[in-house]
Amino acid sequence: SSEKVYICVSDFNWESIMRPFFILLSVVALLSCVERRTTDPYINGATRVINIPEDYEQNICSDALFESVDLVPLETTEECLIGRVDRLLICDSLYLINDTRQRVLVFDRTGKFRYQIGKRGGAPNEYLEVRDFLINDKSELEILDFKKILRYSLTGEFIGDTRFDYLSDENLYCNPSFFVASPIAGYYLWGSGMGSCKAGDGNCLMYKTDEEMKIERGYFPIGRGADGNHYRFSKYDKRILIDPIFGDYNIYQIDSLDNLSARYVFDFGNKACKRDLDCSDMMSATVQKGLDESVVALYNFQETNKWLHLDFVYKGNVYSLFYSKTNDEVSVVDIKGCQLENKNSFGFWGAIGVEGEALVNAVEASWVKAEVGRLNPVVVEKLGLNKWNSIQESDNPVLAFYRFK
């Protein structure tokens, strides 16, 4: 049988690009902080170290990386109006979307709205919030809610739920914001990113459960900290990939046997943060200056057969990093700079998903309309963008598929 493809992405505008960085710094400065580990027990001989050039002025534009950009506007009707795409799963012929109104909306491959799965409420078949969702190996949709996981068919029928409560345990505190199914049994739960996981007392950022939702083991002990990110888990080649923790430069993986290890280490050289983050002096001018001059926020890691993608922030500017597995080369895209200066390059706003050798993102309709007007007519014709002249600024987001050369 053919292998199903499941992808998770979320919307990217300049507000959403910068939000993770400023949220993370605020969390560290005002709530708590994450101590950097001087030695990482998950690094082994198979971990690949990727050296990042320190001169970010020497960057390229996206037209040097992508051969085409395919757009899929999502249908705009009263019943499926979307302010921002928080999460997106691509499953065979369907796009499943969680927007800011805590709904799971289903669109087909042409962008036409099909139906909604479940709804908010207090009934047994309803959810309070959609924190995360996934497609399990039975082709069922699972939604992570507060203290429970609900299961639906992909056509919307309610199947059942699994309940848990880790907040009443004095020896354990986990209020998960993200989850992923274990390759063997149970789940990996990532504790809520905005200070919900208490520091000390053996608390961890991630926990492994068994089939009955009993905690088996914790990972990434919290020194003094909280952590935040748009999302946490993605998948590649039957591996679960874990986005970097704040102040950490590693991409972690969980293999088919439930073994956790560091898959990649991104070495930013002198631009990496060289000190432990201690909240006792986070507001001092010296520490703030050190953070401003360091790369401390990495997110949106994605992997294809030929490429790695990662977004990072340095001195308030957002960059996208591309690593070619074939050539062992790193390229850096100044997202804002290229889009303002190069009229031959379609705007690249980062990526939070992949499909084959294409990076995927959900882009505001107003941005697409602006790009059609900004680009040289020859480029508009080459990319086939003329057909999107009718897009309105108030329309639903547009899915953009950036296909590598």
PDB file of N, CA, C and O in Angstrom, residues 230-264:
ATOM      1  N   HIS A 230       6.434  27.570  18.158  1.00  0.00           N
ATOM      2  CA  HIS A 230       5.202  27.420  17.386  1.00  0.00           C
ATOM      3  C   HIS A 230       4.714  25.987  17.414  1.00  0.00           C
ATOM      4  O   HIS A 230       3.539  25.712  17.517  1.00  0.00           O
ATOM      5  N   TYR A 231       5.608  25.063  17.278  1.00  0.00           N
ATOM      6  CA  TYR A 231       5.262  23.658  17.310  1.00  0.00           C
ATOM      7  C   TYR A 231       6.501  22.915  17.763  1.00  0.00           C
ATOM      8  O   TYR A 231       7.577  23.493  17.918  1.00  0.00           O
ATOM      9  N   ARG A 232       6.403  21.623  17.958  1.00  0.00           N
ATOM     10  CA  ARG A 232       7.536  20.905  18.512  1.00  0.00           C
ATOM     11  C   ARG A 232       7.981  19.724  17.664  1.00  0.00           C
ATOM     12  O   ARG A 232       9.166  19.528  17.442  1.00  0.00           O
ATOM     13  N   PHE A 233       7.046  18.937  17.183  1.00  0.00           N
ATOM     14  CA  PHE A 233       7.405  17.690  16.519  1.00  0.00           C
ATOM     15  C   PHE A 233       7.149  17.741  15.018  1.00  0.00           C
ATOM     16  O   PHE A 233       6.177  18.332  14.553  1.00  0.00           O
ATOM     17  N   SER A 234       8.033  17.095  14.262  1.00  0.00           N
ATOM     18  CA  SER A 234       7.802  16.838  12.846  1.00  0.00           C
ATOM     19  C   SER A 234       8.339  15.436  12.563  1.00  0.00           C
ATOM     20  O   SER A 234       8.868  14.779  13.463  1.00  0.00           O
ATOM     21  N   LYS A 235       8.211  14.977  11.315  1.00  0.00           N
ATOM     22  CA  LYS A 235       8.648  13.617  10.990  1.00  0.00           C
ATOM     23  C   LYS A 235       9.457  13.601   9.701  1.00  0.00           C
ATOM     24  O   LYS A 235       9.230  14.410   8.791  1.00  0.00           O
ATOM     25  N   TYR A 236      10.414  12.673   9.650  1.00  0.00           N
ATOM     26  CA  TYR A 236      11.192  12.449   8.435  1.00  0.00           C
ATOM     27  C   TYR A 236      11.769  11.030   8.479  1.00  0.00           C
ATOM     28  O   TYR A 236      12.363  10.639   9.478  1.00  0.00           O
ATOM     29  N   ASP A 237      11.572  10.301   7.407  1.00  0.00           N
ATOM     30  CA  ASP A 237      12.177   8.978   7.245  1.00  0.00           C
ATOM     31  C   ASP A 237      11.931   8.085   8.474  1.00  0.00           C
ATOM     32  O   ASP A 237      12.858   7.492   9.022  1.00  0.00           O
ATOM     33  N   LYS A 238      10.678   8.007   8.902  1.00  0.00           N
ATOM     34  CA  LYS A 238      10.258   7.171  10.023  1.00  0.00           C
ATOM     35  C   LYS A 238      10.892   7.595  11.350  1.00  0.00           C
ATOM     36  O   LYS A 238      10.958   6.821  12.301  1.00  0.00           O
ATOM     37  N   ARG A 239      11.347   8.835  11.406  1.00  0.00           N
ATOM     38  CA  ARG A 239      11.892   9.389  12.646  1.00  0.00           C
ATOM     39  C   ARG A 239      11.035  10.558  13.097  1.00  0.00           C
ATOM     40  O   ARG A 239      10.507  11.305  12.274  1.00  0.00           O
ATOM     41  N   ILE A 240      10.934  10.729  14.409  1.00  0.00           N
ATOM     42  CA  ILE A 240      10.313  11.917  14.977  1.00  0.00           C
ATOM     43  C   ILE A 240      11.416  12.940  15.205  1.00  0.00           C
ATOM     44  O   ILE A 240      12.430  12.646  15.849  1.00  0.00           O
ATOM     45  N   LEU A 241      11.247  14.137  14.667  1.00  0.00           N
ATOM     46  CA  LEU A 241      12.225  15.204  14.842  1.00  0.00           C
ATOM     47  C   LEU A 241      11.699  16.215  15.851  1.00  0.00           C
ATOM     48  O   LEU A 241      10.504  16.506  15.883  1.00  0.00           O
ATOM     49  N   ILE A 242      12.599  16.738  16.667  1.00  0.00           N
ATOM     50  CA  ILE A 242      12.226  17.668  17.734  1.00  0.00           C
ATOM     51  C   ILE A 242      12.917  18.993  17.486  1.00  0.00           C
ATOM     52  O   ILE A 242      14.136  19.074  17.397  1.00  0.00           O
ATOM     53  N   ASP A 243      12.124  20.052  17.369  1.00  0.00           N
ATOM     54  CA  ASP A 243      12.657  21.391  17.142  1.00  0.00           C
ATOM     55  C   ASP A 243      13.547  21.818  18.310  1.00  0.00           C
ATOM     56  O   ASP A 243      13.364  21.356  19.445  1.00  0.00           O
ATOM     57  N   PRO A 244      14.486  22.735  18.052  1.00  0.00           N
ATOM     58  CA  PRO A 244      15.436  23.125  19.113  1.00  0.00           C
ATOM     59  C   PRO A 244      14.755  23.732  20.328  1.00  0.00           C
ATOM     60  O   PRO A 244      13.751  24.426  20.220  1.00  0.00           O
ATOM     61  N   ILE A 245      15.329  23.475  21.477  1.00  0.00           N
ATOM     62  CA  ILE A 245      14.923  24.125  22.718  1.00  0.00           C
ATOM     63  C   ILE A 245      15.608  25.481  22.765  1.00  0.00           C
ATOM     64  O   ILE A 245      16.703  25.650  22.233  1.00  0.00           O
ATOM     65  N   PHE A 246      14.979  26.469  23.383  1.00  0.00           N
ATOM     66  CA  PHE A 246      15.573  27.801  23.457  1.00  0.00           C
ATOM     67  C   PHE A 246      16.973  27.724  24.053  1.00  0.00           C
ATOM     68  O   PHE A 246      17.191  27.125  25.101  1.00  0.00           O
ATOM     69  N   GLY A 247      17.936  28.354  23.376  1.00  0.00           N
ATOM     70  CA  GLY A 247      19.314  28.330  23.836  1.00  0.00           C
ATOM     71  C   GLY A 247      20.054  27.066  23.461  1.00  0.00           C
ATOM     72  O   GLY A 247      21.206  26.875  23.845  1.00  0.00           O
ATOM     73  N   ASP A 248      19.421  26.178  22.683  1.00  0.00           N
ATOM     74  CA  ASP A 248      20.026  24.914  22.274  1.00  0.00           C
ATOM     75  C   ASP A 248      20.185  24.936  20.755  1.00  0.00           C
ATOM     76  O   ASP A 248      19.344  25.495  20.045  1.00  0.00           O
ATOM     77  N   TYR A 249      21.230  24.323  20.255  1.00  0.00           N
ATOM     78  CA  TYR A 249      21.523  24.343  18.826  1.00  0.00           C
ATOM     79  C   TYR A 249      21.429  22.954  18.204  1.00  0.00           C
ATOM     80  O   TYR A 249      21.956  22.716  17.119  1.00  0.00           O
ATOM     81  N   ASN A 250      20.738  22.050  18.884  1.00  0.00           N
ATOM     82  CA  ASN A 250      20.627  20.666  18.416  1.00  0.00           C
ATOM     83  C   ASN A 250      19.233  20.369  17.881  1.00  0.00           C
ATOM     84  O   ASN A 250      18.229  20.849  18.404  1.00  0.00           O
ATOM     85  N   ILE A 251      19.176  19.534  16.850  1.00  0.00           N
ATOM     86  CA  ILE A 251      17.937  18.923  16.402  1.00  0.00           C
ATOM     87  C   ILE A 251      17.945  17.493  16.919  1.00  0.00           C
ATOM     88  O   ILE A 251      18.886  16.727  16.644  1.00  0.00           O
ATOM     89  N   TYR A 252      16.918  17.111  17.683  1.00  0.00           N
ATOM     90  CA  TYR A 252      16.862  15.775  18.267  1.00  0.00           C
ATOM     91  C   TYR A 252      15.957  14.872  17.448  1.00  0.00           C
ATOM     92  O   TYR A 252      15.098  15.334  16.694  1.00  0.00           O
ATOM     93  N   GLN A 253      16.152  13.575  17.589  1.00  0.00           N
ATOM     94  CA  GLN A 253      15.346  12.605  16.866  1.00  0.00           C
ATOM     95  C   GLN A 253      14.987  11.435  17.775  1.00  0.00           C
ATOM     96  O   GLN A 253      15.717  11.109  18.714  1.00  0.00           O
ATOM     97  N   ILE A 254      13.842  10.823  17.477  1.00  0.00           N
ATOM     98  CA  ILE A 254      13.422   9.588  18.129  1.00  0.00           C
ATOM     99  C   ILE A 254      13.276   8.549  17.033  1.00  0.00           C
ATOM    100  O   ILE A 254      12.517   8.751  16.083  1.00  0.00           O
ATOM    101  N   ASP A 255      14.007   7.448  17.131  1.00  0.00           N
ATOM    102  CA  ASP A 255      13.977   6.454  16.066  1.00  0.00           C
ATOM    103  C   ASP A 255      12.842   5.453  16.282  1.00  0.00           C
ATOM    104  O   ASP A 255      12.038   5.583  17.212  1.00  0.00           O
ATOM    105  N   SER A 256      12.783   4.450  15.418  1.00  0.00           N
ATOM    106  CA  SER A 256      11.679   3.485  15.445  1.00  0.00           C
ATOM    107  C   SER A 256      11.689   2.609  16.681  1.00  0.00           C
ATOM    108  O   SER A 256      10.706   1.914  16.961  1.00  0.00           O
ATOM    109  N   LEU A 257      12.783   2.632  17.440  1.00  0.00           N
ATOM    110  CA  LEU A 257      12.877   1.839  18.675  1.00  0.00           C
ATOM    111  C   LEU A 257      12.723   2.710  19.919  1.00  0.00           C
ATOM    112  O   LEU A 257      13.028   2.276  21.029  1.00  0.00           O
ATOM    113  N   ASP A 258      12.255   3.931  19.740  1.00  0.00           N
ATOM    114  CA  ASP A 258      12.059   4.875  20.846  1.00  0.00           C
ATOM    115  C   ASP A 258      13.367   5.365  21.453  1.00  0.00           C
ATOM    116  O   ASP A 258      13.403   5.770  22.623  1.00  0.00           O
ATOM    117  N   ASN A 259      14.451   5.351  20.689  1.00  0.00           N
ATOM    118  CA  ASN A 259      15.725   5.866  21.180  1.00  0.00           C
ATOM    119  C   ASN A 259      15.859   7.341  20.815  1.00  0.00           C
ATOM    120  O   ASN A 259      15.639   7.734  19.673  1.00  0.00           O
ATOM    121  N   LEU A 260      16.224   8.160  21.811  1.00  0.00           N
ATOM    122  CA  LEU A 260      16.385   9.591  21.614  1.00  0.00           C
ATOM    123  C   LEU A 260      17.858   9.931  21.436  1.00  0.00           C
ATOM    124  O   LEU A 260      18.713   9.460  22.188  1.00  0.00           O
ATOM    125  N   SER A 261      18.174  10.749  20.432  1.00  0.00           N
ATOM    126  CA  SER A 261      19.558  11.176  20.205  1.00  0.00           C
ATOM    127  C   SER A 261      19.561  12.513  19.489  1.00  0.00           C
ATOM    128  O   SER A 261      18.530  12.967  18.980  1.00  0.00           O
ATOM    129  N   ALA A 262      20.720  13.158  19.457  1.00  0.00           N
ATOM    130  CA  ALA A 262      20.879  14.403  18.708  1.00  0.00           C
ATOM    131  C   ALA A 262      21.203  14.042  17.263  1.00  0.00           C
ATOM    132  O   ALA A 262      22.182  13.354  16.990  1.00  0.00           O
ATOM    133  N   ARG A 263      20.372  14.523  16.340  1.00  0.00           N
ATOM    134  CA  ARG A 263      20.578  14.214  14.924  1.00  0.00           C
ATOM    135  C   ARG A 263      21.545  15.208  14.276  1.00  0.00           C
ATOM    136  O   ARG A 263      22.428  14.817  13.519  1.00  0.00           O
ATOM    137  N   TYR A 264      21.346  16.497  14.563  1.00  0.00           N
ATOM    138  CA  TYR A 264      22.213  17.538  14.020  1.00  0.00           C
ATOM    139  C   TYR A 264      22.601  18.515  15.118  1.00  0.00           C
ATOM    140  O   TYR A 264      21.828  18.769  16.052  1.00  0.00           O
TER     141      TYR A 264
END
